[in-house]
Amino acid sequence: MDRLIGVAVLAALNAWVAWRYSRLPIGPDEGMWMLTGWTGARYGVDYVDCKPPGIHLWMALLARLTGRRVGAAKFLHHLTVGALAIAAYLLSGQLATGLMATALLQSAWLYAYQSWVDALGASLLLVAVLAPPAWMPAVLVVAVLFNVKMAVP
């Protein structure tokens, strides 16, 4: 029962954060990451980016799922980051881990991870560290596909 309450608290908190972020304008980086999903431009052919293809593929998936509605895509993205914070809570057994993950990964006001790619990559990095050892390499590879900087930690 305690785990269910923890999941509910984290889900509500992260849904609120996702709703708040869904109403904010996008920045130039996010606009580049949305090119494939929103315009059909091909990564590495029609435009070049220093980020690996993971974030571009993620944005293309969000475009498809949301009918290219930017607010809905932002909401779904931040809800996914929140789901990874919930996964961190469940893997660690500590509500504090899920709350700290939410604070650090979802809070641009704390000047933590302010862009979509960093929040998702860092969420995956946290899950990789907490996951069973057999999962770690796969989750780390996915994190690096979103941001090469995730390979350093």
Tab-separated table of C-alpha atoms in Angstrom:
chain	number	residue	atom	x	y	z
A	1	MET	CA	0.000	0.000	0.000
A	2	ASP	CA	2.854	2.410	0.823
A	3	ARG	CA	4.368	1.890	-2.639
A	4	LEU	CA	1.009	2.638	-4.247
A	5	ILE	CA	0.755	5.900	-2.309
A	6	GLY	CA	4.325	6.805	-3.320
A	7	VAL	CA	3.552	6.100	-6.971
A	8	ALA	CA	0.361	8.187	-6.741
A	9	VAL	CA	2.215	11.131	-5.169
A	10	LEU	CA	4.966	11.022	-7.792
A	11	ALA	CA	2.477	10.560	-10.636
A	12	ALA	CA	0.403	13.555	-9.507
A	13	LEU	CA	3.461	15.756	-8.994
A	14	ASN	CA	4.985	14.847	-12.358
A	15	ALA	CA	1.651	15.227	-14.183
A	16	TRP	CA	1.379	18.749	-12.757
A	17	VAL	CA	4.940	19.568	-13.846
A	18	ALA	CA	4.270	18.099	-17.314
A	19	TRP	CA	1.140	20.217	-17.643
A	20	ARG	CA	3.054	23.362	-16.617
A	21	TYR	CA	5.860	22.683	-19.108
A	22	SER	CA	3.410	21.874	-21.895
A	23	ARG	CA	2.274	25.501	-21.856
A	24	LEU	CA	5.752	27.033	-22.269
A	25	PRO	CA	7.216	28.003	-25.667
A	26	ILE	CA	9.878	25.798	-27.195
A	27	GLY	CA	13.490	26.857	-27.476
A	28	PRO	CA	15.795	26.687	-30.511
A	29	ASP	CA	17.210	23.291	-29.540
A	30	GLU	CA	13.763	21.765	-29.196
A	31	GLY	CA	12.824	23.225	-32.558
A	32	MET	CA	15.753	21.451	-34.179
A	33	TRP	CA	14.889	18.167	-32.483
A	34	MET	CA	11.322	18.500	-33.777
A	35	LEU	CA	12.340	18.936	-37.429
A	36	THR	CA	11.989	15.278	-38.395
A	37	GLY	CA	8.632	14.695	-36.722
A	38	TRP	CA	7.035	17.994	-37.619
A	39	THR	CA	8.450	18.686	-41.097
A	40	GLY	CA	9.733	15.353	-42.382
A	41	ALA	CA	13.319	16.646	-42.601
A	42	ARG	CA	15.854	13.820	-42.351
A	43	TYR	CA	18.465	13.849	-39.597
A	44	GLY	CA	21.979	13.944	-41.055
A	45	VAL	CA	20.677	14.615	-44.569
A	46	ASP	CA	18.510	17.742	-44.454
A	47	TYR	CA	20.063	19.134	-41.280
A	48	VAL	CA	22.991	18.429	-38.966
A	49	ASP	CA	22.937	18.359	-35.183
A	50	CYS	CA	25.579	17.570	-32.578
A	51	LYS	CA	23.104	15.343	-30.736
A	52	PRO	CA	22.846	11.668	-31.602
A	53	PRO	CA	19.655	10.516	-33.330
A	54	GLY	CA	17.816	9.355	-30.190
A	55	ILE	CA	16.204	12.699	-29.379
A	56	HIS	CA	15.194	13.222	-33.012
A	57	LEU	CA	13.576	9.787	-33.163
A	58	TRP	CA	11.873	10.421	-29.814
A	59	MET	CA	10.452	13.713	-31.070
A	60	ALA	CA	9.272	12.026	-34.286
A	61	LEU	CA	7.460	9.434	-32.173
A	62	LEU	CA	5.869	12.176	-30.065
A	63	ALA	CA	4.802	14.008	-33.243
A	64	ARG	CA	3.103	10.865	-34.483
A	65	LEU	CA	1.431	10.133	-31.139
A	66	THR	CA	0.172	13.689	-30.662
A	67	GLY	CA	-0.742	14.681	-34.201
A	68	ARG	CA	2.103	17.227	-34.201
A	69	ARG	CA	0.615	19.191	-31.313
A	70	VAL	CA	3.591	20.796	-29.568
A	71	GLY	CA	1.903	21.206	-26.184
A	72	ALA	CA	0.754	17.588	-26.167
A	73	ALA	CA	4.239	16.418	-27.174
A	74	LYS	CA	5.832	18.418	-24.375
A	75	PHE	CA	3.280	17.046	-21.910
A	76	LEU	CA	3.908	13.454	-22.986
A	77	HIS	CA	7.676	13.970	-22.885
A	78	HIS	CA	7.682	15.325	-19.334
A	79	LEU	CA	5.217	12.644	-18.282
A	80	THR	CA	7.765	10.102	-19.553
A	81	VAL	CA	10.515	11.725	-17.488
A	82	GLY	CA	8.131	11.509	-14.532
A	83	ALA	CA	7.525	7.826	-15.240
A	84	LEU	CA	11.282	7.287	-15.091
A	85	ALA	CA	11.342	9.098	-11.716
A	86	ILE	CA	8.652	6.646	-10.573
A	87	ALA	CA	10.780	3.775	-11.898
A	88	ALA	CA	13.722	5.131	-9.867
A	89	TYR	CA	11.500	5.119	-6.775
A	90	LEU	CA	10.356	1.557	-7.405
A	91	LEU	CA	13.885	0.320	-8.132
A	92	SER	CA	15.365	1.991	-5.053
A	93	GLY	CA	12.442	1.474	-2.692
A	94	GLN	CA	12.925	5.049	-1.477
A	95	LEU	CA	10.305	7.744	-2.097
A	96	ALA	CA	13.070	10.307	-1.544
A	97	THR	CA	14.812	8.992	-4.666
A	98	GLY	CA	11.701	9.580	-6.791
A	99	LEU	CA	11.157	13.037	-5.305
A	100	MET	CA	14.804	14.039	-5.812
A	101	ALA	CA	14.714	12.713	-9.380
A	102	THR	CA	11.601	14.795	-10.008
A	103	ALA	CA	13.190	17.903	-8.514
A	104	LEU	CA	16.447	17.581	-10.439
A	105	LEU	CA	15.141	16.284	-13.754
A	106	GLN	CA	11.941	18.283	-14.071
A	107	SER	CA	12.859	21.621	-12.568
A	108	ALA	CA	14.289	24.244	-14.882
A	109	TRP	CA	13.687	26.715	-12.064
A	110	LEU	CA	16.450	24.956	-10.154
A	111	TYR	CA	18.620	25.345	-13.255
A	112	ALA	CA	19.073	21.592	-13.365
A	113	TYR	CA	18.242	19.902	-16.675
A	114	GLN	CA	16.574	22.589	-18.752
A	115	SER	CA	16.239	20.884	-22.093
A	116	TRP	CA	14.253	17.862	-23.120
A	117	VAL	CA	17.244	15.784	-24.122
A	118	ASP	CA	19.141	16.247	-20.885
A	119	ALA	CA	16.157	15.387	-18.688
A	120	LEU	CA	15.411	12.204	-20.598
A	121	GLY	CA	19.049	11.115	-20.876
A	122	ALA	CA	19.691	11.807	-17.196
A	123	SER	CA	16.489	9.945	-16.224
A	124	LEU	CA	17.697	6.930	-18.156
A	125	LEU	CA	21.129	7.229	-16.549
A	126	LEU	CA	19.539	7.173	-13.092
A	127	VAL	CA	17.417	4.137	-13.969
A	128	ALA	CA	20.518	2.387	-15.341
A	129	VAL	CA	22.361	2.916	-12.062
A	130	LEU	CA	19.432	1.598	-10.006
A	131	ALA	CA	18.416	-1.240	-12.329
A	132	PRO	CA	19.590	-4.823	-12.026
A	133	PRO	CA	23.104	-5.218	-13.499
A	134	ALA	CA	21.823	-7.143	-16.536
A	135	TRP	CA	19.738	-4.131	-17.620
A	136	MET	CA	22.433	-1.509	-17.110
A	137	PRO	CA	24.284	-1.761	-20.453
A	138	ALA	CA	21.088	-1.554	-22.525
A	139	VAL	CA	19.696	1.409	-20.582
A	140	LEU	CA	23.057	3.203	-20.756
A	141	VAL	CA	23.189	2.757	-24.539
A	142	VAL	CA	19.716	4.265	-24.870
A	143	ALA	CA	20.735	7.188	-22.624
A	144	VAL	CA	23.787	7.852	-24.812
A	145	LEU	CA	21.587	7.772	-27.940
A	146	PHE	CA	19.818	10.792	-26.475
A	147	ASN	CA	22.919	12.645	-25.410
A	148	VAL	CA	26.560	11.669	-25.846
A	149	LYS	CA	27.391	13.482	-22.602
A	150	MET	CA	25.604	10.690	-20.715
A	151	ALA	CA	28.579	8.421	-21.535
A	152	VAL	CA	30.887	10.466	-19.312
A	153	PRO	CA	29.217	9.667	-15.950
